[in-house]
mmCIF file of C-alpha atoms in Angstrom:
data_model
loop_
_atom_site.group_PDB
_atom_site.id
_atom_site.type_symbol
_atom_site.label_atom_id
_atom_site.label_comp_id
_atom_site.label_asym_id
_atom_site.label_seq_id
_atom_site.Cartn_x
_atom_site.Cartn_y
_atom_site.Cartn_z
ATOM 1 C CA MET K 61 0.001 0.001 0.003
ATOM 2 C CA PHE K 62 2.866 2.357 0.855
ATOM 3 C CA THR K 63 4.446 1.708 -2.530
ATOM 4 C CA LEU K 64 1.202 2.520 -4.326
ATOM 5 C CA GLY K 65 0.692 5.699 -2.282
ATOM 6 C CA TYR K 66 4.293 6.796 -2.783
ATOM 7 C CA GLY K 67 4.057 6.153 -6.523
ATOM 8 C CA PHE K 68 0.910 8.278 -6.745
ATOM 9 C CA TYR K 69 2.566 11.035 -4.686
ATOM 10 C CA LYS K 70 5.573 11.039 -7.002
ATOM 11 C CA TYR K 71 3.232 11.229 -9.993
ATOM 12 C CA LEU K 72 1.516 14.278 -8.494
ATOM 13 C CA VAL K 73 4.697 16.167 -7.611
ATOM 14 C CA GLN K 74 6.830 15.136 -10.590
ATOM 15 C CA LYS K 75 7.670 18.067 -12.801
ATOM 16 C CA ASP K 76 8.493 17.983 -16.496
ATOM 17 C CA GLU K 77 12.220 18.582 -16.823
ATOM 18 C CA PHE K 78 13.876 20.688 -19.507
ATOM 19 C CA CYS K 79 17.557 21.321 -20.140
ATOM 20 C CA VAL K 80 18.744 24.850 -20.883
ATOM 21 C CA LEU K 81 22.283 25.545 -22.120
ATOM 22 C CA ILE K 82 23.965 28.761 -20.978
ATOM 23 C CA LEU K 83 26.554 29.668 -23.590
ATOM 24 C CA GLY K 84 28.792 32.606 -24.433
ATOM 25 C CA LEU K 85 32.436 33.644 -24.270
ATOM 26 C CA ASP K 86 34.446 33.347 -21.075
ATOM 27 C CA ASN K 87 33.836 36.280 -18.716
ATOM 28 C CA ALA K 88 30.456 37.084 -20.299
ATOM 29 C CA GLY K 89 28.735 36.476 -16.938
ATOM 30 C CA LYS K 90 27.221 33.034 -17.474
ATOM 31 C CA THR K 91 27.893 31.684 -13.985
ATOM 32 C CA THR K 92 26.814 34.969 -12.360
ATOM 33 C CA PHE K 93 23.563 34.720 -14.352
ATOM 34 C CA LEU K 94 22.997 31.158 -13.116
ATOM 35 C CA GLU K 95 23.631 32.174 -9.509
ATOM 36 C CA SER K 96 21.248 35.102 -9.876
ATOM 37 C CA ALA K 97 18.530 32.909 -11.394
ATOM 38 C CA LYS K 98 18.840 30.349 -8.572
ATOM 39 C CA THR K 99 18.650 33.155 -6.012
ATOM 40 C CA LYS K 100 15.475 34.583 -7.540
ATOM 41 C CA PHE K 101 13.616 31.317 -8.082
ATOM 42 C CA THR K 102 14.825 29.061 -5.257
ATOM 43 C CA LYS K 103 13.608 29.841 -1.763
ATOM 44 C CA ASN K 104 16.367 30.291 0.842
ATOM 45 C CA TYR K 105 19.097 29.755 -1.740
ATOM 46 C CA LYS K 106 22.387 31.248 -0.568
ATOM 47 C CA SER K 107 24.113 32.543 -3.650
ATOM 48 C CA MET K 108 27.846 32.569 -4.187
ATOM 49 C CA HIS K 109 29.382 35.994 -3.668
ATOM 50 C CA PRO K 110 30.333 37.504 -7.055
ATOM 51 C CA SER K 111 33.965 37.828 -5.946
ATOM 52 C CA LYS K 112 34.083 34.032 -5.479
ATOM 53 C CA ILE K 113 32.922 33.251 -9.015
ATOM 54 C CA THR K 114 35.776 32.137 -11.233
ATOM 55 C CA THR K 115 36.062 31.176 -14.887
ATOM 56 C CA THR K 116 34.133 27.990 -15.599
ATOM 57 C CA VAL K 117 36.362 25.128 -16.642
ATOM 58 C CA GLY K 118 33.982 22.436 -17.853
ATOM 59 C CA LEU K 119 30.423 22.628 -16.587
ATOM 60 C CA ASN K 120 28.317 24.198 -13.848
ATOM 61 C CA ILE K 121 24.890 22.700 -13.208
ATOM 62 C CA GLY K 122 21.908 24.349 -11.558
ATOM 63 C CA LYS K 123 18.151 23.869 -11.434
ATOM 64 C CA ILE K 124 15.091 25.946 -10.677
ATOM 65 C CA ASP K 125 11.419 25.119 -10.484
ATOM 66 C CA VAL K 126 9.193 27.689 -12.180
ATOM 67 C CA SER K 127 5.627 27.674 -13.534
ATOM 68 C CA GLY K 128 5.170 23.959 -12.832
ATOM 69 C CA ILE K 129 8.271 22.772 -14.643
ATOM 70 C CA ARG K 130 11.903 22.200 -13.737
ATOM 71 C CA LEU K 131 14.704 23.871 -15.665
ATOM 72 C CA ASN K 132 18.096 22.180 -15.516
ATOM 73 C CA PHE K 133 20.799 24.669 -16.494
ATOM 74 C CA TRP K 134 24.076 23.613 -17.990
ATOM 75 C CA ASP K 135 26.552 26.496 -17.821
ATOM 76 C CA LEU K 136 29.390 25.576 -20.185
ATOM 77 C CA GLY K 137 32.880 27.062 -20.174
ATOM 78 C CA GLY K 138 33.336 29.703 -22.877
ATOM 79 C CA GLN K 139 37.069 29.527 -23.523
ATOM 80 C CA LEU K 140 37.955 28.721 -27.111
ATOM 81 C CA GLU K 141 39.342 25.287 -26.247
ATOM 82 C CA LEU K 142 36.100 24.391 -24.419
ATOM 83 C CA GLN K 143 33.703 25.562 -27.131
ATOM 84 C CA SER K 144 34.414 22.360 -29.092
ATOM 85 C CA LEU K 145 32.608 20.459 -26.316
ATOM 86 C CA TRP K 146 29.384 22.462 -26.562
ATOM 87 C CA ASP K 147 27.874 20.372 -29.340
ATOM 88 C CA LYS K 148 27.951 17.269 -27.114
ATOM 89 C CA TYR K 149 25.041 18.830 -25.205
ATOM 90 C CA TYR K 150 22.978 20.217 -28.105
ATOM 91 C CA ALA K 151 20.781 17.184 -28.798
ATOM 92 C CA GLU K 152 19.561 16.994 -25.182
ATOM 93 C CA SER K 153 18.845 20.711 -24.786
ATOM 94 C CA HIS K 154 15.426 22.392 -24.918
ATOM 95 C CA ALA K 155 16.577 26.014 -25.094
ATOM 96 C CA ILE K 156 19.680 28.160 -25.429
ATOM 97 C CA ILE K 157 20.626 31.209 -23.389
ATOM 98 C CA TYR K 158 23.472 33.027 -25.130
ATOM 99 C CA ILE K 159 25.113 35.665 -22.963
ATOM 100 C CA VAL K 160 26.945 38.644 -24.433
ATOM 101 C CA ASP K 161 29.239 40.951 -22.457
ATOM 102 C CA SER K 162 27.787 44.212 -23.689
ATOM 103 C CA SER K 163 30.523 46.197 -21.931
ATOM 104 C CA ASP K 164 33.347 44.586 -23.918
ATOM 105 C CA ARG K 165 32.994 46.024 -27.404
ATOM 106 C CA GLY K 166 36.366 44.611 -28.446
ATOM 107 C CA ARG K 167 35.137 41.007 -28.123
ATOM 108 C CA ILE K 168 31.740 41.475 -29.771
ATOM 109 C CA PRO K 169 32.997 40.199 -33.170
ATOM 110 C CA GLU K 170 34.425 37.090 -31.460
ATOM 111 C CA SER K 171 31.166 36.555 -29.594
ATOM 112 C CA LYS K 172 29.196 36.933 -32.834
ATOM 113 C CA GLU K 173 31.433 34.428 -34.633
ATOM 114 C CA THR K 174 31.028 31.932 -31.779
ATOM 115 C CA PHE K 175 27.251 32.516 -31.806
ATOM 116 C CA ASP K 176 27.029 31.841 -35.552
ATOM 117 C CA ARG K 177 28.932 28.556 -35.257
ATOM 118 C CA MET K 178 26.674 27.460 -32.413
ATOM 119 C CA ILE K 179 23.331 28.427 -33.931
ATOM 120 C CA ALA K 180 24.178 26.779 -37.271
ATOM 121 C CA SER K 181 24.104 23.323 -35.644
ATOM 122 C CA GLU K 182 21.319 21.086 -36.937
ATOM 123 C CA SER K 183 20.911 19.672 -33.424
ATOM 124 C CA LEU K 184 19.592 23.066 -32.265
ATOM 125 C CA GLN K 185 17.066 23.617 -35.057
ATOM 126 C CA GLY K 186 13.788 25.059 -33.820
ATOM 127 C CA ILE K 187 14.639 25.384 -30.141
ATOM 128 C CA PRO K 188 14.078 28.732 -28.367
ATOM 129 C CA LEU K 189 16.953 31.178 -28.213
ATOM 130 C CA LEU K 190 17.388 33.944 -25.644
ATOM 131 C CA VAL K 191 20.259 36.347 -26.253
ATOM 132 C CA LEU K 192 21.081 38.379 -23.134
ATOM 133 C CA ALA K 193 23.006 41.652 -23.359
ATOM 134 C CA ASN K 194 24.641 41.369 -19.963
ATOM 135 C CA LYS K 195 26.461 43.924 -17.754
ATOM 136 C CA GLN K 196 23.909 46.678 -18.362
ATOM 137 C CA ASP K 197 24.984 48.038 -14.949
ATOM 138 C CA ILE K 198 28.315 49.162 -16.449
ATOM 139 C CA PRO K 199 28.353 52.724 -17.826
ATOM 140 C CA ASP K 200 28.719 53.081 -21.614
ATOM 141 C CA CYS K 201 27.812 49.443 -22.286
ATOM 142 C CA MET K 202 26.067 48.553 -25.530
ATOM 143 C CA GLY K 203 22.285 48.573 -25.313
ATOM 144 C CA VAL K 204 19.921 46.107 -26.957
ATOM 145 C CA ARG K 205 19.548 48.507 -29.906
ATOM 146 C CA ASP K 206 23.269 48.043 -30.560
ATOM 147 C CA VAL K 207 23.520 44.321 -29.817
ATOM 148 C CA LYS K 208 20.404 43.038 -31.584
ATOM 149 C CA PRO K 209 21.312 44.051 -35.179
ATOM 150 C CA ILE K 210 24.774 42.506 -34.802
ATOM 151 C CA PHE K 211 23.412 39.119 -33.756
ATOM 152 C CA ASN K 212 20.545 39.267 -36.259
ATOM 153 C CA LYS K 213 22.846 39.699 -39.246
ATOM 154 C CA ASN K 214 22.654 35.992 -40.078
ATOM 155 C CA ALA K 215 18.931 35.647 -39.443
ATOM 156 C CA HIS K 216 18.787 32.637 -41.776
ATOM 157 C CA LEU K 217 20.824 30.679 -39.218
ATOM 158 C CA ILE K 218 18.369 31.566 -36.462
ATOM 159 C CA GLY K 219 15.515 30.369 -38.686
ATOM 160 C CA LYS K 220 11.965 29.872 -37.531
ATOM 161 C CA ARG K 221 12.205 29.700 -33.766
ATOM 162 C CA ASP K 222 11.284 31.787 -30.761
ATOM 163 C CA CYS K 223 14.094 34.318 -30.412
ATOM 164 C CA MET K 224 14.534 37.297 -28.121
ATOM 165 C CA VAL K 225 17.293 39.766 -27.250
ATOM 166 C CA MET K 226 16.967 41.244 -23.762
ATOM 167 C CA PRO K 227 19.046 43.534 -21.530
ATOM 168 C CA ILE K 228 20.133 42.192 -18.142
ATOM 169 C CA SER K 229 22.559 42.687 -15.326
ATOM 170 C CA ALA K 230 23.445 39.299 -13.874
ATOM 171 C CA LEU K 231 25.200 41.126 -11.048
ATOM 172 C CA THR K 232 22.186 43.152 -9.890
ATOM 173 C CA GLY K 233 19.539 40.664 -11.073
ATOM 174 C CA ASP K 234 17.799 43.167 -13.363
ATOM 175 C CA GLY K 235 16.008 41.428 -16.247
ATOM 176 C CA ILE K 236 16.549 37.879 -14.916
ATOM 177 C CA ASN K 237 12.874 37.244 -14.093
ATOM 178 C CA GLU K 238 11.666 38.534 -17.452
ATOM 179 C CA GLY K 239 14.176 36.415 -19.357
ATOM 180 C CA ILE K 240 13.404 33.190 -17.502
ATOM 181 C CA CYS K 241 9.623 33.676 -17.780
ATOM 182 C CA TRP K 242 9.865 34.333 -21.520
ATOM 183 C CA LEU K 243 11.960 31.211 -21.965
ATOM 184 C CA VAL K 244 9.542 29.049 -19.956
ATOM 185 C CA ASP K 245 6.635 30.134 -22.172
ATOM 186 C CA CYS K 246 8.639 29.241 -25.286
ATOM 187 C CA ILE K 247 9.749 25.859 -23.929
ATOM 188 C CA LYS K 248 6.147 24.950 -23.108
ATOM 189 C CA ARG K 249 5.043 25.879 -26.629
ATOM 190 C CA ASN K 250 7.865 23.810 -28.093
ATOM 191 C CA VAL K 251 7.139 20.486 -26.340
ATOM 192 C CA PHE K 252 6.051 18.811 -29.566
ATOM 193 C CA ILE K 253 9.506 19.392 -31.056
ATOM 194 C CA ARG K 254 11.457 18.761 -27.852
ATOM 195 C CA PRO K 255 9.428 16.826 -25.288
ATOM 196 C CA PRO K 256 10.528 17.034 -21.632
ATOM 197 C CA ARG K 257 12.899 14.666 -19.918
ATOM 198 C CA ASN K 258 11.279 13.112 -16.885
ATOM 199 C CA ASN K 259 13.570 12.152 -14.068
ATOM 200 C CA ASP K 260 12.574 9.298 -11.745
ATOM 201 C CA ASP K 261 14.577 10.910 -8.947
ATOM 202 C CA ASN K 262 12.218 13.889 -8.519
#
């Protein structure tokens, strides 16, 4: 009887799980974004102090529950030598967050080139894409009006998918809620193309 009751309980509380890749160049603010998202959506979560966040070598994993689903974030290292590993995760992902350091104008061409290589992958066709112009708290950073046309130049690579460019500050948390909520709506609409992964360990 316990087993039956427990099984029913698990069925009731089990959430559909979706995997979201957080990509971008090193030092774009990917890990700071993940920490900020966990702080905003996870009750009593104690975030890492920004001064303790170092360059990701490999993979950071985080999860949040929002709007009845679970998002599993995979924050991948952005150094050139690590970008070759990104495509190992594409087939399992349900959405992409691509983070741009809008305060570093000198690396925008490199970020755009990396973005184009990533978005051209057939494994990512049709999945939602959220481009975040990060570090909006820094004076004289590029705004969305500057960033959006640069990353839209090869619109044919983006194709027919939900796509949004939004301003954020991962450090202050501004724009995090709006970005996550937009992504959740897109992921839910896209379940016929990329159905959820259900985890028995919920």
